[in-house]
Every structure is written in C-alpha cells, then in structure tokens.
C-alpha cells in the first residue's frame, strides 16, 4: 500500500503533504503535555500491530488497523501514523521519503473519517453494538485507504489506473480481516477498559481551543 | 519482519551501523542532505543523473559501513513490494510496442518509466538508510527538534523509538504464548478475533503503562519542554561533507537541467 518515491507527480505530492501538515497540526493540539506519554505509547503499539502478518492462502498481509487507530486516537492519529511511516522509511527502508506526506494522508484521513462516523456508536452503545461499529470502522478505513491510494496514483497518470484497481481488489480480504479484528478489539476495550476510548478523542480540536492554547495551565491543574 | 524473533540486544528501531568514517556527522546535516538529495532525485527524468545518484548513495552507504547483506535484503524487500506496480507499467502505458507477453504489448515508454521509478525509489531509500539509519535514533529526533520540528512531534518520535522495541517484545511474548496453544495466524474467523483481542489487550496495557510513565515523568518535573543542550556544534567534518554533498547534488541537477534543455 505504500507508494514509493518517483511514482507520483509534484502536484499530488504537494497536496498530500499539505493535508498531512494540517492534520499533524490539528493532531498535536490534541496532545497537551500530559497526553504525550499516552500518545507515544499508543502510537508505538499501533506501529507494532502493523508488523503483525496474517496469512491468506499462500501469501500474507500485514495489519494496518488505521480504523482502530482513528477510533482510539482521533486527530492524534495523524502525527502517530506520520511518525510510524517516518521511522519505517528510515530504519526499514519501507515506503518513501518524498511521498511520506501522501502516504500519511492515505491512512490518516480514513482514520479521522472513521473517528467521526463510528466513534459515537463505539462509545455510546452496548459492547455488542459497539463491536459492529468497530467492524464498520475497520472495513471502511481500509476501503477509504485503497481509494486514496488509487486516487493519488490515477492523478499521477492514467497508466497507473489498472494498478490502482488491482490495489483495491487485492485489499478486499484485508477489509474482512480488519473488520473482524477491529470489532473484537473494540469489544474487548469496551468490556475491559472503556476509558481508553476517552483518552484522546473526547473532544474534537475545535471544541477545546482553551486547553490546546494553554497546555501548561492544564498540566498544572492536573498536578494539583 | 513480522514473524522474525527480535534478536536479543538489537533494538527494532536502532542504528543500522556504527557510522564508519561519517560517525561524527551532525544530525542536522544528515537530515538536510537527505532531504535535498531526495527532492533532487525525485525530479530527475534522465538515466545519467539517476544512475550517478544511485552510485552516490552506494558510496555513502559504503562510507557509513552499512551492513551489506542486511541492507540488500531490505532494499530487495521494498523492490518486491513495488514490483507489481512497476511490472504493470510497460503494459498500461501507451506507446510503441517493444515485446509481447501473452499477446499484451509492452511499450518502450512504459518500460522507461518503470525503470526511472525503480531507480529513484532505490537511490532515495539507500541514501536515507545510509545517512539517517546509521545514526542513533534519539540523536536523529534531537536534530529534528533543532531544525524546528514542533516539540510535541519530537516527543512522539522519542516515545516511539523507546517503546516500539519494548512493545514488540511484549507482542512477541504474547504471540509465543498463543503459538504454544496451537494458534495459527491464518485468515479464519477465530484467528481474526484472537488477533483483535491481542491488539486490544496491547492497547489497554499501553494506556496503563503510559499512566505510570506520566507519573514518573511528572515526578521529574516534566512540563512538555524539550531540552536541547548546546553540545551539538557544527564541526569541520560537517562543513566538508555538506560542501561535497551540495556540489554533488548541484552537479546532478545541472546535468538534468542541461539534458532537458538539449531536447
């Protein structure tokens, strides 16, 4: 799913990078100093989850879990996923550097969309219904991600359109896997530690400008 | 990557080499040089500059003494990953047919474009690995901070560097326990649900861990500030490397511009 350096045209790279910079900005506002450890450890967990492989017949796919990432982290999914892709590109040689903005947008935009569409269902309803919302979020995030990849490729040239279609169809089994997996994870979290769902996504960034503008003050208030 | 056991002592996100003769190179110079190289290389459209760029990346990889086999394995893994897209290009690009596979024409233009993308991707990834992964990740994060990256983002990078390795080991232990109970990560319903519980449990443990970390950090007076002391100064090695690298990238860019103008 990672797009490599050299495949995209300059305007596509510029648009993707602009979206990612804006998303990271909004995400960082969700991370006052007292939330930094939680954001750091949770994003490291999502990084590790993406190293898990599931075998489908003779081949295997790695998890993306960007739907779950959006449900748990909200807008903070943007910086979290950016850091994950950056470290992967540098230390594992996976993905690309000039396209990192596009690659981040491709998985973080669906994460934020899932956050807005599925969060209410995941948090408010019974654990069983929450699991169904989790499944919707898990599948939707992958579908949207393949859609974004396809869009980025097809804007870069018509010759990429067959590859983009292939990406979409190749990911249908991944959607099914991630749907079941996200549902199970959401069910477990609702049963064991529902506070996890309030750690980040309690309010959208525009609803908490005061907290974001005065992180030191909010830290002081939690300390007292 | 997923199935491999984490080797004892070697962190998952850690320096890939000791740094060789460029060991003392400043992090800021590394980041800026890699960025300039990537931006220049991605905009080249001729084989001459691209091949020399790849050669330059190989040279730097030699200078920092990247382990050859490990690096090669990673680069080949990336190439396999992009292979399907690149292999389709000759057949999906319109142009004069060069050869036929099962009756489908492979165009010369598509072949050229596929080769260009492959060269760019390999040159940039190799240079990034050579300059950035041969360096302590924590130093790299500090250099990002000194280059003006927001403090919170640098904190996030530092936390990832610290905890990815630790959590991966935890994940590995949990998966060993699952395997001991005859679990197989195929795409069955049971496997997906079990994996979901595994990831969910990892997240819950992560949140609880982060609460303990926050208490420990507060205890030491953490207020969100990132302290960058003044020990990292630009040395002569940095200036020499920066000048040589700028000349190299500049010469390649000039070559590219002249090649475009000649057409």
mmCIF file of N, CA and C in Angstrom, chain B residues 18-61:
data_model
loop_
_atom_site.group_PDB
_atom_site.id
_atom_site.type_symbol
_atom_site.label_atom_id
_atom_site.label_comp_id
_atom_site.label_asym_id
_atom_site.label_seq_id
_atom_site.Cartn_x
_atom_site.Cartn_y
_atom_site.Cartn_z
ATOM 1 N N UNK B 18 27.648 1.374 12.801
ATOM 2 C CA UNK B 18 28.350 2.215 13.759
ATOM 3 C C UNK B 18 28.627 3.604 13.185
ATOM 4 N N UNK B 19 28.424 3.778 11.884
ATOM 5 C CA UNK B 19 28.595 5.098 11.292
ATOM 6 C C UNK B 19 29.868 5.267 10.482
ATOM 7 N N UNK B 20 30.795 4.339 10.629
ATOM 8 C CA UNK B 20 32.021 4.372 9.831
ATOM 9 C C UNK B 20 32.741 5.700 9.925
ATOM 10 N N UNK B 21 33.253 6.171 8.774
ATOM 11 C CA UNK B 21 34.055 7.388 8.805
ATOM 12 C C UNK B 21 33.178 8.642 8.884
ATOM 13 N N UNK B 22 31.840 8.479 8.796
ATOM 14 C CA UNK B 22 30.964 9.642 8.942
ATOM 15 C C UNK B 22 30.267 9.617 10.295
ATOM 16 N N UNK B 23 30.831 8.865 11.232
ATOM 17 C CA UNK B 23 30.221 8.667 12.543
ATOM 18 C C UNK B 23 29.875 9.986 13.238
ATOM 19 N N UNK B 24 30.782 10.957 13.128
ATOM 20 C CA UNK B 24 30.615 12.201 13.884
ATOM 21 C C UNK B 24 29.758 13.235 13.151
ATOM 22 N N UNK B 25 29.189 12.861 12.016
ATOM 23 C CA UNK B 25 28.425 13.825 11.224
ATOM 24 C C UNK B 25 27.186 14.278 11.997
ATOM 25 N N UNK B 26 26.949 15.603 11.975
ATOM 26 C CA UNK B 26 25.837 16.179 12.729
ATOM 27 C C UNK B 26 24.486 15.736 12.147
ATOM 28 N N UNK B 27 23.513 15.558 13.052
ATOM 29 C CA UNK B 27 22.182 15.099 12.633
ATOM 30 C C UNK B 27 21.494 16.060 11.690
ATOM 31 N N UNK B 28 21.666 17.364 11.941
ATOM 32 C CA UNK B 28 21.019 18.348 11.066
ATOM 33 C C UNK B 28 21.550 18.247 9.645
ATOM 34 N N UNK B 29 22.878 18.076 9.527
ATOM 35 C CA UNK B 29 23.478 17.951 8.189
ATOM 36 C C UNK B 29 22.921 16.699 7.505
ATOM 37 N N UNK B 30 22.794 15.615 8.260
ATOM 38 C CA UNK B 30 22.268 14.367 7.690
ATOM 39 C C UNK B 30 20.856 14.564 7.152
ATOM 40 N N UNK B 31 19.999 15.200 7.968
ATOM 41 C CA UNK B 31 18.600 15.367 7.561
ATOM 42 C C UNK B 31 18.507 16.270 6.331
ATOM 43 N N UNK B 32 19.205 17.415 6.377
ATOM 44 C CA UNK B 32 19.106 18.356 5.265
ATOM 45 C C UNK B 32 19.693 17.751 3.993
ATOM 46 N N UNK B 33 20.812 17.022 4.124
ATOM 47 C CA UNK B 33 21.428 16.409 2.944
ATOM 48 C C UNK B 33 20.480 15.375 2.330
ATOM 49 N N UNK B 34 19.860 14.537 3.186
ATOM 50 C CA UNK B 34 18.945 13.528 2.673
ATOM 51 C C UNK B 34 17.756 14.180 1.985
ATOM 52 N N UNK B 35 17.221 15.243 2.609
ATOM 53 C CA UNK B 35 16.064 15.921 2.021
ATOM 54 C C UNK B 35 16.420 16.510 0.662
ATOM 55 N N UNK B 36 17.584 17.172 0.579
ATOM 56 C CA UNK B 36 17.993 17.778 -0.697
ATOM 57 C C UNK B 36 18.188 16.704 -1.758
ATOM 58 N N UNK B 37 18.830 15.604 -1.366
ATOM 59 C CA UNK B 37 19.077 14.507 -2.300
ATOM 60 C C UNK B 37 17.754 13.933 -2.799
ATOM 61 N N UNK B 38 16.801 13.709 -1.869
ATOM 62 C CA UNK B 38 15.517 13.112 -2.250
ATOM 63 C C UNK B 38 14.752 14.024 -3.195
ATOM 64 N N UNK B 39 14.708 15.328 -2.871
ATOM 65 C CA UNK B 39 13.945 16.251 -3.702
ATOM 66 C C UNK B 39 14.551 16.356 -5.095
ATOM 67 N N UNK B 40 15.903 16.387 -5.171
ATOM 68 C CA UNK B 40 16.557 16.489 -6.479
ATOM 69 C C UNK B 40 16.323 15.207 -7.272
ATOM 70 N N UNK B 41 16.560 14.058 -6.623
ATOM 71 C CA UNK B 41 16.488 12.782 -7.333
ATOM 72 C C UNK B 41 15.079 12.514 -7.872
ATOM 73 N N UNK B 42 14.062 12.850 -7.068
ATOM 74 C CA UNK B 42 12.707 12.518 -7.480
ATOM 75 C C UNK B 42 12.293 13.333 -8.705
ATOM 76 N N UNK B 43 12.983 14.480 -8.937
ATOM 77 C CA UNK B 43 12.576 15.297 -10.079
ATOM 78 C C UNK B 43 13.419 15.017 -11.329
ATOM 79 N N UNK B 44 14.414 14.126 -11.222
ATOM 80 C CA UNK B 44 15.206 13.792 -12.420
ATOM 81 C C UNK B 44 14.377 12.964 -13.394
ATOM 82 N N UNK B 45 14.648 13.145 -14.694
ATOM 83 C CA UNK B 45 13.913 12.352 -15.672
ATOM 84 C C UNK B 45 14.867 11.696 -16.673
ATOM 85 N N UNK B 46 16.172 11.731 -16.375
ATOM 86 C CA UNK B 46 17.152 11.120 -17.274
ATOM 87 C C UNK B 46 17.956 10.053 -16.533
ATOM 88 N N UNK B 47 18.394 9.064 -17.310
ATOM 89 C CA UNK B 47 19.078 7.938 -16.684
ATOM 90 C C UNK B 47 20.456 8.323 -16.164
ATOM 91 N N UNK B 48 21.152 9.243 -16.861
ATOM 92 C CA UNK B 48 22.510 9.611 -16.452
ATOM 93 C C UNK B 48 22.571 10.085 -15.011
ATOM 94 N N UNK B 49 21.869 11.215 -14.699
ATOM 95 C CA UNK B 49 21.914 11.721 -13.321
ATOM 96 C C UNK B 49 21.393 10.695 -12.305
ATOM 97 N N UNK B 50 20.374 9.929 -12.691
ATOM 98 C CA UNK B 50 19.798 8.976 -11.744
ATOM 99 C C UNK B 50 20.781 7.872 -11.396
ATOM 100 N N UNK B 51 21.495 7.375 -12.416
ATOM 101 C CA UNK B 51 22.466 6.305 -12.146
ATOM 102 C C UNK B 51 23.585 6.815 -11.254
ATOM 103 N N UNK B 52 24.060 8.066 -11.530
ATOM 104 C CA UNK B 52 25.116 8.624 -10.690
ATOM 105 C C UNK B 52 24.588 8.853 -9.275
ATOM 106 N N UNK B 53 23.303 9.281 -9.168
ATOM 107 C CA UNK B 53 22.709 9.478 -7.840
ATOM 108 C C UNK B 53 22.707 8.165 -7.075
ATOM 109 N N UNK B 54 22.313 7.082 -7.747
ATOM 110 C CA UNK B 54 22.317 5.769 -7.089
ATOM 111 C C UNK B 54 23.740 5.389 -6.681
ATOM 112 N N UNK B 55 24.710 5.703 -7.577
ATOM 113 C CA UNK B 55 26.107 5.432 -7.251
ATOM 114 C C UNK B 55 26.546 6.226 -6.024
ATOM 115 N N UNK B 56 26.112 7.499 -5.957
ATOM 116 C CA UNK B 56 26.446 8.329 -4.808
ATOM 117 C C UNK B 56 25.892 7.744 -3.526
ATOM 118 N N UNK B 57 24.633 7.249 -3.603
ATOM 119 C CA UNK B 57 24.014 6.644 -2.417
ATOM 120 C C UNK B 57 24.799 5.413 -1.988
ATOM 121 N N UNK B 58 25.266 4.630 -2.988
ATOM 122 C CA UNK B 58 26.059 3.437 -2.663
ATOM 123 C C UNK B 58 27.365 3.837 -1.986
ATOM 124 N N UNK B 59 27.971 4.919 -2.496
ATOM 125 C CA UNK B 59 29.241 5.375 -1.924
ATOM 126 C C UNK B 59 29.061 5.781 -0.462
ATOM 127 N N UNK B 60 27.994 6.575 -0.204
ATOM 128 C CA UNK B 60 27.753 6.996 1.187
ATOM 129 C C UNK B 60 27.456 5.775 2.056
ATOM 130 N N UNK B 61 26.713 4.807 1.500
ATOM 131 C CA UNK B 61 26.418 3.591 2.264
ATOM 132 C C UNK B 61 27.707 2.861 2.626
#
